PDB file of C-alpha atoms in Angstrom:
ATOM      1  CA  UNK A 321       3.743  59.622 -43.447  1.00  0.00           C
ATOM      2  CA  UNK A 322       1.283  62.199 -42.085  1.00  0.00           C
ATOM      3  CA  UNK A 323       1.804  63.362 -38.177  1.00  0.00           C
ATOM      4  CA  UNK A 324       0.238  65.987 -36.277  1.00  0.00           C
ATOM      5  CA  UNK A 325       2.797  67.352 -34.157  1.00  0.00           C
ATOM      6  CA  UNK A 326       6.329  67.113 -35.798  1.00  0.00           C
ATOM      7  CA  UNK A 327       9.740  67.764 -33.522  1.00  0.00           C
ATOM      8  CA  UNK A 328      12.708  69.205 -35.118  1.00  0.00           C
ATOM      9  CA  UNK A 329      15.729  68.052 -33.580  1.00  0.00           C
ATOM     10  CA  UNK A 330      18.308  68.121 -36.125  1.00  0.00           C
ATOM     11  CA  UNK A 331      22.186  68.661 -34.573  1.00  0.00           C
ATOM     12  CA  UNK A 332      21.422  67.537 -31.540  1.00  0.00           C
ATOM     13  CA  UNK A 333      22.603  64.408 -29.543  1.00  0.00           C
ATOM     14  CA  UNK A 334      21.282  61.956 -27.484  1.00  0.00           C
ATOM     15  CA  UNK A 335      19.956  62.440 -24.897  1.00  0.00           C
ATOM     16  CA  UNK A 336      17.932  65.054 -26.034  1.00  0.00           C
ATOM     17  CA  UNK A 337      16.429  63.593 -29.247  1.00  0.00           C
ATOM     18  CA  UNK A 338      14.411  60.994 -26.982  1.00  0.00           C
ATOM     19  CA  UNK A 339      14.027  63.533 -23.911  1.00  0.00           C
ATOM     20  CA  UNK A 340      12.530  65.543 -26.008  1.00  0.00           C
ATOM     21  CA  UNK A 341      10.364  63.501 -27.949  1.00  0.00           C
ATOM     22  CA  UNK A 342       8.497  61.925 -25.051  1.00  0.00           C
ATOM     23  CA  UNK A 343       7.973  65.269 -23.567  1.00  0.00           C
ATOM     24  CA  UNK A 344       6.261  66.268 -26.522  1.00  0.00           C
ATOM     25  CA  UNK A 345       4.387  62.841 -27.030  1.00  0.00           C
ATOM     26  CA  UNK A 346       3.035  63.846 -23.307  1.00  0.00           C
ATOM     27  CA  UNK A 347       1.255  66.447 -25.047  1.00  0.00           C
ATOM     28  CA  UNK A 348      -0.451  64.336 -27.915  1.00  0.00           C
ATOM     29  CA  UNK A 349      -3.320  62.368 -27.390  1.00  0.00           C
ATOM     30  CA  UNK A 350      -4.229  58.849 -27.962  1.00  0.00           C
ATOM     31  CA  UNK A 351      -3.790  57.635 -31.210  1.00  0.00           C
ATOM     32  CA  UNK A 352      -1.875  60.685 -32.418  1.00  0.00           C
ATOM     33  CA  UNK A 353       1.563  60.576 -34.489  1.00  0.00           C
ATOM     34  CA  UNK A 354       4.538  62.457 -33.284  1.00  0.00           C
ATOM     35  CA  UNK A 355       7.064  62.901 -36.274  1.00  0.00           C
ATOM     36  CA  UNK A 356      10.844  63.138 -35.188  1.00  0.00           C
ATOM     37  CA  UNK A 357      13.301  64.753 -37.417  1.00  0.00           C
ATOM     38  CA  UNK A 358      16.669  63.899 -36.116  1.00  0.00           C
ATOM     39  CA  UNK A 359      20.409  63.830 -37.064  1.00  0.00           C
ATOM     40  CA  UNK A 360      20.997  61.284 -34.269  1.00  0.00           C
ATOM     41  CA  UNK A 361      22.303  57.729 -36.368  1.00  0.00           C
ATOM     42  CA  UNK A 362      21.344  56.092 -33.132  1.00  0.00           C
ATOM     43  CA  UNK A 363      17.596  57.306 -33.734  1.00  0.00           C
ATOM     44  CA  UNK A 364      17.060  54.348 -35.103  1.00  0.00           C
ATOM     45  CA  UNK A 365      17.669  51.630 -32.404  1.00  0.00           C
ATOM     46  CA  UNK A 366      16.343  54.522 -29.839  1.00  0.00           C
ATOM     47  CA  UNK A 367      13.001  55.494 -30.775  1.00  0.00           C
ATOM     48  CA  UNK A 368      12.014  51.391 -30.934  1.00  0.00           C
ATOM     49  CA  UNK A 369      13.729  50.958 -27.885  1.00  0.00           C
ATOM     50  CA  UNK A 370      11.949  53.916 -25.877  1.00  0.00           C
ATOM     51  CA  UNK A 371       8.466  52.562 -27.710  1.00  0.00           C
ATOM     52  CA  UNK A 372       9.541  49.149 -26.537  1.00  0.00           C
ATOM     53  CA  UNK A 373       9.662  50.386 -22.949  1.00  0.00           C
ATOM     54  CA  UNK A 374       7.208  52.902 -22.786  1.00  0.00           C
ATOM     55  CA  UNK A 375       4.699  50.730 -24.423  1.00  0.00           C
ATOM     56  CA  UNK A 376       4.135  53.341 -27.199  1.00  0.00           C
ATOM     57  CA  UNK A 377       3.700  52.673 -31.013  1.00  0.00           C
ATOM     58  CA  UNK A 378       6.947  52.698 -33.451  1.00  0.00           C
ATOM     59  CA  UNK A 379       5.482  53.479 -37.018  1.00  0.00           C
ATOM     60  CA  UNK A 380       8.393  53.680 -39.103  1.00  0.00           C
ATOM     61  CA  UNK A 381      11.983  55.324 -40.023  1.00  0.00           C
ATOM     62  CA  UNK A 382      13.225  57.440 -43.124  1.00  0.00           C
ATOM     63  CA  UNK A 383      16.563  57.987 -43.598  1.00  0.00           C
ATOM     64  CA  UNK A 384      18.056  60.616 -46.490  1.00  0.00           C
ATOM     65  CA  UNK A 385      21.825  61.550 -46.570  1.00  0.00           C
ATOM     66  CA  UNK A 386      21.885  61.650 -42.619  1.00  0.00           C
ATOM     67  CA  UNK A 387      18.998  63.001 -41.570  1.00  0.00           C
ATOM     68  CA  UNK A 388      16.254  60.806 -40.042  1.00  0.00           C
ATOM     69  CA  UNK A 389      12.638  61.066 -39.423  1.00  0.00           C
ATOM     70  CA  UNK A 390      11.329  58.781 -37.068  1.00  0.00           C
ATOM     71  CA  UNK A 391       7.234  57.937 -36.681  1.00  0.00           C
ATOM     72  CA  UNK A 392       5.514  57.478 -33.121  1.00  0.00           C
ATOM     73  CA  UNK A 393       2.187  56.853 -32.187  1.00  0.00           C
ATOM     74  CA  UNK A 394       1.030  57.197 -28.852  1.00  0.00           C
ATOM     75  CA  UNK A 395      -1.142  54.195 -27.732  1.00  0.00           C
ATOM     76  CA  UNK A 396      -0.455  54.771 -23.822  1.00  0.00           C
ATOM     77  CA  UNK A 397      -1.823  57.753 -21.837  1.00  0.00           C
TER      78      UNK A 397
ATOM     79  CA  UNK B 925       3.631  50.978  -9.474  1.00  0.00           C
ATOM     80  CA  UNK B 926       6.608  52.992 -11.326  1.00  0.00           C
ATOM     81  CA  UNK B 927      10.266  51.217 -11.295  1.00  0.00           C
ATOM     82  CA  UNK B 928      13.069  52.849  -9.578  1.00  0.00           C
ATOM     83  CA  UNK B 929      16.333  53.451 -11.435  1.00  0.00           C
ATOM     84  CA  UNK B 930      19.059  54.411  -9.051  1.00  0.00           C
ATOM     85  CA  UNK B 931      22.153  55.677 -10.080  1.00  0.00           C
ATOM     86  CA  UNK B 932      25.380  56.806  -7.617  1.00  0.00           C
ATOM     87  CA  UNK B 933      27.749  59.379  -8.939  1.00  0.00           C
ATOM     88  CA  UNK B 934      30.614  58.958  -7.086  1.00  0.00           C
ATOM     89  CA  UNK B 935      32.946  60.719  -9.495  1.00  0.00           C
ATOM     90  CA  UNK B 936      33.272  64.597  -9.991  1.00  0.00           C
ATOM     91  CA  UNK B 937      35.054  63.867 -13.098  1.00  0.00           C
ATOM     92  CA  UNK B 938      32.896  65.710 -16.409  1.00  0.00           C
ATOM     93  CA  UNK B 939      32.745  63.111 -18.753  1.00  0.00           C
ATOM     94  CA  UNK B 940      31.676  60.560 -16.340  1.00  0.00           C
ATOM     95  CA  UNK B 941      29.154  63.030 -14.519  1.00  0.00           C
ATOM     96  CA  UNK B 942      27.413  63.490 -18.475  1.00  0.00           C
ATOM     97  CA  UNK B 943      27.029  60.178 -19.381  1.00  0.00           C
ATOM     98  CA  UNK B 944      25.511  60.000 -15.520  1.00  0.00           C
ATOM     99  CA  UNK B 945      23.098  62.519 -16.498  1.00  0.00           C
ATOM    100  CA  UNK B 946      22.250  61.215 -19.916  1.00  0.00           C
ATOM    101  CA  UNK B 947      21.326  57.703 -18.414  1.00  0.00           C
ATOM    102  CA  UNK B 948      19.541  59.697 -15.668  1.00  0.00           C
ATOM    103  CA  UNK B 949      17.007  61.734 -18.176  1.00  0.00           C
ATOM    104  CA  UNK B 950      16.677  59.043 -20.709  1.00  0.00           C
ATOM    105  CA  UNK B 951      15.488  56.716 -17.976  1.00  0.00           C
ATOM    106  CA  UNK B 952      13.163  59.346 -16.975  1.00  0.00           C
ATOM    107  CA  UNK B 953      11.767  59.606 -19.892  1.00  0.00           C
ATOM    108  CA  UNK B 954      11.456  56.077 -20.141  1.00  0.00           C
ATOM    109  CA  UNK B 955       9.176  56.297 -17.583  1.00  0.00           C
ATOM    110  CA  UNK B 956      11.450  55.357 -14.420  1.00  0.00           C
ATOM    111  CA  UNK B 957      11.367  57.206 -11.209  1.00  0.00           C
ATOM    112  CA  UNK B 958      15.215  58.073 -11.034  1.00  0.00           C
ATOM    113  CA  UNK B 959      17.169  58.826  -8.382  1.00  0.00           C
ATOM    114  CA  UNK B 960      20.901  60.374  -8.444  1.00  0.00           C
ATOM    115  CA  UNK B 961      22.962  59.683  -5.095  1.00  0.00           C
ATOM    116  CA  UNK B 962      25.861  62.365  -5.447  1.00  0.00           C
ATOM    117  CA  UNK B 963      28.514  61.138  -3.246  1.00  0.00           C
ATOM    118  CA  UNK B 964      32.291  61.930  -2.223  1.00  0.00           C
ATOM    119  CA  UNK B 965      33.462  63.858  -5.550  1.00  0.00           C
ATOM    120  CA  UNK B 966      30.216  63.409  -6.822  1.00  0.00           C
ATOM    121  CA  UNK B 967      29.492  66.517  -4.598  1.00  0.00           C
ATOM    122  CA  UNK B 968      31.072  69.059  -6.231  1.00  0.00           C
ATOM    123  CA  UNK B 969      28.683  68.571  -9.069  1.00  0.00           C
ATOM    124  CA  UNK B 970      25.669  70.220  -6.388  1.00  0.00           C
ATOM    125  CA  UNK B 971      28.026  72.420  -4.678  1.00  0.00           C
ATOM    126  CA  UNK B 972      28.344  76.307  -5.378  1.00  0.00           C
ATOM    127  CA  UNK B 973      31.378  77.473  -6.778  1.00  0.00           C
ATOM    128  CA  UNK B 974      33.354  78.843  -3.757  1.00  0.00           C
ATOM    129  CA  UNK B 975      36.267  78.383  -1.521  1.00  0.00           C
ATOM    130  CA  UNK B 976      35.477  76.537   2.070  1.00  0.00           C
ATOM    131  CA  UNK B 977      36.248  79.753   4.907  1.00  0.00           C
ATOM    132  CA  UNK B 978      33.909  78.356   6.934  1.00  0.00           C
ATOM    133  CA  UNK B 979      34.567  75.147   7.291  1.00  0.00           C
ATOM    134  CA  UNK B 980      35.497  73.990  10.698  1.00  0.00           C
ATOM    135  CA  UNK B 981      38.425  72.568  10.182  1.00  0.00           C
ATOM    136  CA  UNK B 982      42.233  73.536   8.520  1.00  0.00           C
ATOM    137  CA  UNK B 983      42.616  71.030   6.681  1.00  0.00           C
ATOM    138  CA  UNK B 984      39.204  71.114   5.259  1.00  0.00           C
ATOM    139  CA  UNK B 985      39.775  74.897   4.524  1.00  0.00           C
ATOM    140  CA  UNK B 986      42.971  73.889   2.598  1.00  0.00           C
ATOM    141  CA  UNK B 987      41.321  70.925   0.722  1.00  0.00           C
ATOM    142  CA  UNK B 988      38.469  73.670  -0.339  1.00  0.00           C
ATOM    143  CA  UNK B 989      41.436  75.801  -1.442  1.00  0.00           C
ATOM    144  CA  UNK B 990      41.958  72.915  -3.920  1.00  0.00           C
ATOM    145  CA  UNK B 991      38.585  71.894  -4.532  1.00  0.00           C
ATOM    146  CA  UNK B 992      36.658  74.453  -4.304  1.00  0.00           C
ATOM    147  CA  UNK B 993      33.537  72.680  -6.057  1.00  0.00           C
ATOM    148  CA  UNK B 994      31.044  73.752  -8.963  1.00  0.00           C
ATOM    149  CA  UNK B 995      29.462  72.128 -11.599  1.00  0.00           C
ATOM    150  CA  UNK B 996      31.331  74.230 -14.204  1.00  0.00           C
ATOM    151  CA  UNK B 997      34.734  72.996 -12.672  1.00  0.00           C
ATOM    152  CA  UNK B 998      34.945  69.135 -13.016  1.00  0.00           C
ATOM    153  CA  UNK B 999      38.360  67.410 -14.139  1.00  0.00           C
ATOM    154  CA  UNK B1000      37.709  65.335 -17.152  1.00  0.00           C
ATOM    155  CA  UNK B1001      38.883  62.107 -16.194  1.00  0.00           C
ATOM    156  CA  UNK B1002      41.699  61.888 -18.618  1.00  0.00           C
ATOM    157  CA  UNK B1003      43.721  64.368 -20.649  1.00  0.00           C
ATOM    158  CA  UNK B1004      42.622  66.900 -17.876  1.00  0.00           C
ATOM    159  CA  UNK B1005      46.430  68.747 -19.019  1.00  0.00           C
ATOM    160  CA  UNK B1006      46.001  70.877 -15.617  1.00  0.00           C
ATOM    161  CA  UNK B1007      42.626  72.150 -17.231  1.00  0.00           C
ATOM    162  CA  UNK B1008      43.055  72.298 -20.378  1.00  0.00           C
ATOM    163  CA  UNK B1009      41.364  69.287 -20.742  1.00  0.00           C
ATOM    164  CA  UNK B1010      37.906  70.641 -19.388  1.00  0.00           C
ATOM    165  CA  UNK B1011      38.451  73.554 -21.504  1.00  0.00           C
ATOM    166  CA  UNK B1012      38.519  71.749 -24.844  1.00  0.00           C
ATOM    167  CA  UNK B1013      35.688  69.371 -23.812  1.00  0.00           C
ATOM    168  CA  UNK B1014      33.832  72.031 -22.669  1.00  0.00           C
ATOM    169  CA  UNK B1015      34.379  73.793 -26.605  1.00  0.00           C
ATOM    170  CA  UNK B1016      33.483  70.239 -27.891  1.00  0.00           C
ATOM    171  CA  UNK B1017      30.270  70.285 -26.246  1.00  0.00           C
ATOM    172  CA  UNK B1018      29.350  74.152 -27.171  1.00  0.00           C
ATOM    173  CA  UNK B1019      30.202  72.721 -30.834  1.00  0.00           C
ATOM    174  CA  UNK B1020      28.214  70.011 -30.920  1.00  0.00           C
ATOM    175  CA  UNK B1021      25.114  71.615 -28.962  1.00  0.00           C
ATOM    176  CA  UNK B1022      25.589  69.616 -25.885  1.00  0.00           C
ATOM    177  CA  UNK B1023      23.798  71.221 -22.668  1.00  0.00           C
ATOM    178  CA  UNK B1024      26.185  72.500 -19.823  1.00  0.00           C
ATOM    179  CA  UNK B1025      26.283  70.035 -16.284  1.00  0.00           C
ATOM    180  CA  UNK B1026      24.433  73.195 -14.365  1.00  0.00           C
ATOM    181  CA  UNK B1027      21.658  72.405 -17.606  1.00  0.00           C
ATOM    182  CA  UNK B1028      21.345  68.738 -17.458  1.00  0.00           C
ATOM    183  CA  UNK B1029      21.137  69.217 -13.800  1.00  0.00           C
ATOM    184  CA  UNK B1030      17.971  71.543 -14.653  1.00  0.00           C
ATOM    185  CA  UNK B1031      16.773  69.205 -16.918  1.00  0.00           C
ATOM    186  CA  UNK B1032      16.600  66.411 -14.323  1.00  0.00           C
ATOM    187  CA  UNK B1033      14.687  68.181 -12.372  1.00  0.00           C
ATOM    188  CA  UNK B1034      12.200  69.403 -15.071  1.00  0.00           C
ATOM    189  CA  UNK B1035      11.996  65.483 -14.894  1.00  0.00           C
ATOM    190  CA  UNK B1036      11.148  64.573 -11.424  1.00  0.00           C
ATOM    191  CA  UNK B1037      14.286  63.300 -10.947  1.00  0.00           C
ATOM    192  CA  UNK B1038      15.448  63.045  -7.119  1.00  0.00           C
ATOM    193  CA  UNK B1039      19.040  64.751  -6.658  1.00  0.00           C
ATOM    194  CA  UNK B1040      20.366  63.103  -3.097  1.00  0.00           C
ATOM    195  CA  UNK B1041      23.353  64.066  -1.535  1.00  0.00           C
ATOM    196  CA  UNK B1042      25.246  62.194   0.637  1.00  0.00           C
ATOM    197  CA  UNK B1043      25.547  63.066   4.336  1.00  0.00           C
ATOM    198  CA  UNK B1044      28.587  61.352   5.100  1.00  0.00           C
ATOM    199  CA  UNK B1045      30.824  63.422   2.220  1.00  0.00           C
ATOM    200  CA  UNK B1046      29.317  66.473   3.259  1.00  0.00           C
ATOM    201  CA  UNK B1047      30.757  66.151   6.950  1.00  0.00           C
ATOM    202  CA  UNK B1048      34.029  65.041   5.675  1.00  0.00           C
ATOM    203  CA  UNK B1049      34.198  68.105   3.593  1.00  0.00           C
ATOM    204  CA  UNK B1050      33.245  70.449   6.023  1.00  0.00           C
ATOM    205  CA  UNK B1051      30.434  71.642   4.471  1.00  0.00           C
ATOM    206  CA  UNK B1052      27.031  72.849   4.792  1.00  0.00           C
ATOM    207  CA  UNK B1053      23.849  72.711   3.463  1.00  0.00           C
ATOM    208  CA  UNK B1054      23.794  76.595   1.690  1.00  0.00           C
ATOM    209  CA  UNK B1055      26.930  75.371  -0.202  1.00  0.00           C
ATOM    210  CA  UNK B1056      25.003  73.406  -2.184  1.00  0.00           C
ATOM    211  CA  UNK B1057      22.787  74.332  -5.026  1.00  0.00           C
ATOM    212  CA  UNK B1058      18.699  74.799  -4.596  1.00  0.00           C
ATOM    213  CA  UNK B1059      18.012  71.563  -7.070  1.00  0.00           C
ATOM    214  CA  UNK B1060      19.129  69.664  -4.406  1.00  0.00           C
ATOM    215  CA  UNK B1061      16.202  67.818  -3.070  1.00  0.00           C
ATOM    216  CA  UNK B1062      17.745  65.832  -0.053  1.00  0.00           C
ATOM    217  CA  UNK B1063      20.339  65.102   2.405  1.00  0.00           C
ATOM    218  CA  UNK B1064      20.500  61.645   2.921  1.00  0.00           C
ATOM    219  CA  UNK B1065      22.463  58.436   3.593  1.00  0.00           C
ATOM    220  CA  UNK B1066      23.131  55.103   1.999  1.00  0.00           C
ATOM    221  CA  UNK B1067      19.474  53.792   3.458  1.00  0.00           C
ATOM    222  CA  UNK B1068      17.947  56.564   1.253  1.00  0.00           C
ATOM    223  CA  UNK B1069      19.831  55.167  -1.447  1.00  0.00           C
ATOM    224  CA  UNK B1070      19.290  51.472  -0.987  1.00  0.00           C
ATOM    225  CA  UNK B1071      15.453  51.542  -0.099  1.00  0.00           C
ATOM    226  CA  UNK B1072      15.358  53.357  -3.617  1.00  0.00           C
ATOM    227  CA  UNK B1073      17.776  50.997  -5.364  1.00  0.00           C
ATOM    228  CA  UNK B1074      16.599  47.592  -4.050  1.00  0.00           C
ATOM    229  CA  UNK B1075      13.275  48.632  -5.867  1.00  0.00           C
ATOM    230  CA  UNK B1076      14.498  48.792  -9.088  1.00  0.00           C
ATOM    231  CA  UNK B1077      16.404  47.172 -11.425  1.00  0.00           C
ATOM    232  CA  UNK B1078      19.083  49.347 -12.818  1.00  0.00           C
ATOM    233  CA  UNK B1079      21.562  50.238 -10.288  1.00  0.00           C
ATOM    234  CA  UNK B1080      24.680  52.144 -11.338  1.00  0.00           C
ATOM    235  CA  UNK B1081      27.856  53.069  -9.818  1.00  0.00           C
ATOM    236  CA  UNK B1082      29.703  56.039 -11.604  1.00  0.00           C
TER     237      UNK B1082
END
C-alpha cells in the first residue's frame, strides 16, 4: 500500500509505537496515509483501537516474520 | 469538549509508576486531557534526588535519610533484592529500548499532560516546593483531583 509519510518504529514497545504515530499523523493532512512499521505484536489490536477512538481511518495490516506495517488514514483534523 | 482521564499514582514503586505513565501518554494520544495526581510515594517520582536537611522536623530529616526521593531511585515492587532489583529492571529496559521515568515524565509533558502533586504528602514529608522537579505543573489537593476525575471516565488508582 502506498503512504506518504512512513514511521519506522521497529524494537520499540508500546507505548511509543502509538505515541508516536499520532504525533506524526498530527502532521499529515486530511486524507493522507501514515505507514507504521512496527515490531510491536500488539500493533495489531492497537492501531484499530487508537483509530477506533480517535475517529481516524484503519486501512490495513501486513505482517512478515515479526515485523508489522500498519496503514492509517487521517479522516479527522 | 475533550474527556478527562485521571489517573493517581500513589505508589513510588518503578514498575507500577511505568505502566502509570504508559496509560498516561497513550491516553493522550488518544486524545484525552490527562491528568497524573502524584501522591504519598507517588512523590518521589517529581522530587529531586537529595537528602531532606531542611526539613523542619527530625524525624522527617531521618525518613529523607531513607527516602531521599528521585525518579531514578524507585523500588520495584517485587524482587527489589535491596536494589538489585531496580538495577536489573533498569538493564531490562536499556535492552529493550524502554525510555527512563525522568523521560516518560518529559514525554508527558511534550503531551499536555497535567503533573499534580499532592499538598497533603508534601507537608507530611517536610518538603518544599524547589524539591520538586520543574515539570511539575501544580500543587494541589484531592478537589483538584476530583473536579478533574468526575469529568471523565477513566479513573485509576496506582
Amino acid at each position: 500500500m502506498k503512504a506518504d509519510k512512513t514511521l519506522d518504529c521497529y524494537g520499540l514497545l508500546c507505548p511509543m509505537p502509538i505515541v508516536k504515530a499520532a504525533q506524526e499523523i498530527k502532521k499529515l493532512q486530511v486524507g493522507q496515509v501514515l505507514e507504521v512499521l512496527s515490531t510491536d505484536i500488539g500493533i495489531k489490536s492497537d492501531m484499530p483501537a487508537w483509530c477506533k477512538t480517535t475517529g481516524n481511518e484503519f486501512l490495513s495490516a501486513e505482517e512478515s516474520d515479526g515485523e508489522y506495517k500498519v496503514y492509517v488514514k487521517k479522516t479527522i483534523e | 469538549m475533550t474527556e478527562k482521564s485521571t489517573i493517581v499514582v500513589f505508589s513510588g514503586d518503578l514498575d507500577k509508576v511505568y505502566a502509570s505513565f504508559i496509560i498516561a501518554t497513550t491516553a493522550a494520544s488518544m486524545g484525552r486531557e490527562v491528568s497524573m495526581f502524584f501522591t504519598f510515594w507517588g512523590l518521589n517520582v517529581l522530587r529531586k534526588k537529595r537528602f531532606l536537611f531542611g526539613a523542619p522536623n527530625f524525624l522527617q530529616k531521618m525518613f529523607g535519610v531513607l527516602n531521599q526521593g528521585g525518579a531514578e531511585r524507585l523500588p520495584l515492587s517485587k524482587f527489589h533484592m535491596f536494589g538489585l532489583g531496580t538495577f536489573f529492571m533498569k538493564f531490562l529496559m536499556k535492552k529493550y529500548q524502554m525510555e527512563r521515568i525522568t523521560e516518560m515524565l518529559k514525554l508527558s509533558k511534550e503531551l499536555n499532560i497535567k503533573i499534580i502533586a499532592c499538598t497533603t504528602s508534601i507537608a507530611v514529608m517536610g518538603l518544599k516546593k524547589e524539591d520538586f522537579v520543574p515539570e511539575v505543573d501544580e500543587l494541589a489537593g484531592a478537589s483538584t483531583y476530583l473536579a478533574d476525575a468526575f469529568d471523565g471516565k477513566l479513573n485509576l488508582f496506582i
